[in-house]
Amino acid sequence: MPRKKTPSFEQALAELEELVQAMENGDLSLEQLMDNYAKGVELAKFCMTSLDHAEKAMDVVLKEKGGAVEEFRLEIEGDAREF
């Protein structure tokens, strides 16, 4: 039996958002709500674990750089911010 492909953080977050939207619409049966809730909990855990791993990886990078934090410019969809 083929193994399920692990989703990316972005895919899991998008699926979680879709589940929440469907639940908020109020058109689901109780069984569907429970299924969505259970799936949502798993997706939320996956996302939190992914974020935790990313944070730990950033800590490693900072330690390798001697703990120095440098300013950088982050651009997201036309929104530029300085950090």
mmCIF file of C-alpha atoms in Angstrom:
data_model
loop_
_atom_site.group_PDB
_atom_site.id
_atom_site.type_symbol
_atom_site.label_atom_id
_atom_site.label_comp_id
_atom_site.label_asym_id
_atom_site.label_seq_id
_atom_site.Cartn_x
_atom_site.Cartn_y
_atom_site.Cartn_z
ATOM 1 C CA MET A 1 0.000 0.000 0.000
ATOM 2 C CA PRO A 2 1.479 3.401 -0.960
ATOM 3 C CA ARG A 3 2.402 5.754 1.848
ATOM 4 C CA LYS A 4 0.605 9.077 2.155
ATOM 5 C CA LYS A 5 2.681 12.052 1.098
ATOM 6 C CA THR A 6 3.376 14.408 3.984
ATOM 7 C CA PRO A 7 1.854 17.811 3.197
ATOM 8 C CA SER A 8 3.870 20.989 3.349
ATOM 9 C CA PHE A 9 3.164 23.465 6.133
ATOM 10 C CA GLU A 10 1.372 25.689 3.627
ATOM 11 C CA GLN A 11 -0.803 22.822 2.355
ATOM 12 C CA ALA A 12 -1.741 21.770 5.881
ATOM 13 C CA LEU A 13 -2.574 25.341 6.886
ATOM 14 C CA ALA A 14 -4.725 25.841 3.775
ATOM 15 C CA GLU A 15 -6.600 22.604 4.476
ATOM 16 C CA LEU A 16 -7.098 23.636 8.103
ATOM 17 C CA GLU A 17 -8.503 26.988 6.980
ATOM 18 C CA GLU A 18 -10.903 25.196 4.597
ATOM 19 C CA LEU A 19 -12.110 22.917 7.396
ATOM 20 C CA VAL A 20 -12.714 25.861 9.714
ATOM 21 C CA GLN A 21 -14.593 27.741 6.985
ATOM 22 C CA ALA A 22 -16.824 24.719 6.322
ATOM 23 C CA MET A 23 -17.515 24.362 10.040
ATOM 24 C CA GLU A 24 -18.315 28.058 10.425
ATOM 25 C CA ASN A 25 -20.792 27.956 7.523
ATOM 26 C CA GLY A 26 -23.057 25.751 9.632
ATOM 27 C CA ASP A 27 -24.140 23.466 6.781
ATOM 28 C CA LEU A 28 -22.479 20.291 8.090
ATOM 29 C CA SER A 29 -24.038 17.402 9.940
ATOM 30 C CA LEU A 30 -22.850 16.586 13.442
ATOM 31 C CA GLU A 31 -20.841 13.665 12.057
ATOM 32 C CA GLN A 32 -19.162 15.908 9.475
ATOM 33 C CA LEU A 33 -18.427 18.494 12.168
ATOM 34 C CA MET A 34 -16.799 15.852 14.345
ATOM 35 C CA ASP A 35 -14.761 14.533 11.403
ATOM 36 C CA ASN A 36 -13.636 18.061 10.505
ATOM 37 C CA TYR A 37 -12.767 18.778 14.134
ATOM 38 C CA ALA A 38 -10.652 15.618 14.439
ATOM 39 C CA LYS A 39 -8.876 16.324 11.143
ATOM 40 C CA GLY A 40 -8.389 19.956 12.188
ATOM 41 C CA VAL A 41 -6.745 18.943 15.453
ATOM 42 C CA GLU A 42 -4.305 16.725 13.555
ATOM 43 C CA LEU A 43 -3.539 19.487 11.050
ATOM 44 C CA ALA A 44 -3.052 22.028 13.847
ATOM 45 C CA LYS A 45 -0.619 19.669 15.603
ATOM 46 C CA PHE A 46 1.279 19.176 12.341
ATOM 47 C CA CYS A 47 1.473 22.952 11.774
ATOM 48 C CA MET A 48 2.628 23.617 15.330
ATOM 49 C CA THR A 49 5.296 20.917 15.042
ATOM 50 C CA SER A 50 6.457 22.381 11.718
ATOM 51 C CA LEU A 51 6.698 25.850 13.255
ATOM 52 C CA ASP A 52 8.590 24.448 16.245
ATOM 53 C CA HIS A 53 11.105 22.754 13.940
ATOM 54 C CA ALA A 54 11.529 25.964 11.939
ATOM 55 C CA GLU A 55 12.119 27.943 15.137
ATOM 56 C CA LYS A 56 14.747 25.440 16.286
ATOM 57 C CA ALA A 57 16.445 25.616 12.885
ATOM 58 C CA MET A 58 16.564 29.412 13.161
ATOM 59 C CA ASP A 59 18.112 29.083 16.627
ATOM 60 C CA VAL A 60 20.853 26.916 15.118
ATOM 61 C CA VAL A 61 21.509 29.516 12.422
ATOM 62 C CA LEU A 62 21.712 32.271 15.041
ATOM 63 C CA LYS A 63 24.123 30.242 17.173
ATOM 64 C CA GLU A 64 26.304 29.591 14.120
ATOM 65 C CA LYS A 65 26.402 33.343 13.514
ATOM 66 C CA GLY A 66 27.502 33.937 17.102
ATOM 67 C CA GLY A 67 24.054 34.973 18.239
ATOM 68 C CA ALA A 68 24.158 38.175 16.222
ATOM 69 C CA VAL A 69 20.831 39.247 14.838
ATOM 70 C CA GLU A 70 20.903 41.416 11.749
ATOM 71 C CA GLU A 71 18.137 43.648 10.420
ATOM 72 C CA PHE A 72 16.503 42.466 7.241
ATOM 73 C CA ARG A 73 13.726 43.589 4.941
ATOM 74 C CA LEU A 74 10.776 41.249 4.447
ATOM 75 C CA GLU A 75 8.444 41.729 1.491
ATOM 76 C CA ILE A 76 5.154 39.868 1.400
ATOM 77 C CA GLU A 77 2.818 40.546 -1.519
ATOM 78 C CA GLY A 78 3.915 44.145 -1.886
ATOM 79 C CA ASP A 79 4.037 44.824 1.856
ATOM 80 C CA ALA A 80 7.600 45.628 2.910
ATOM 81 C CA ARG A 81 8.563 45.605 6.576
ATOM 82 C CA GLU A 82 11.848 46.028 8.380
ATOM 83 C CA PHE A 83 12.856 43.634 11.148
#
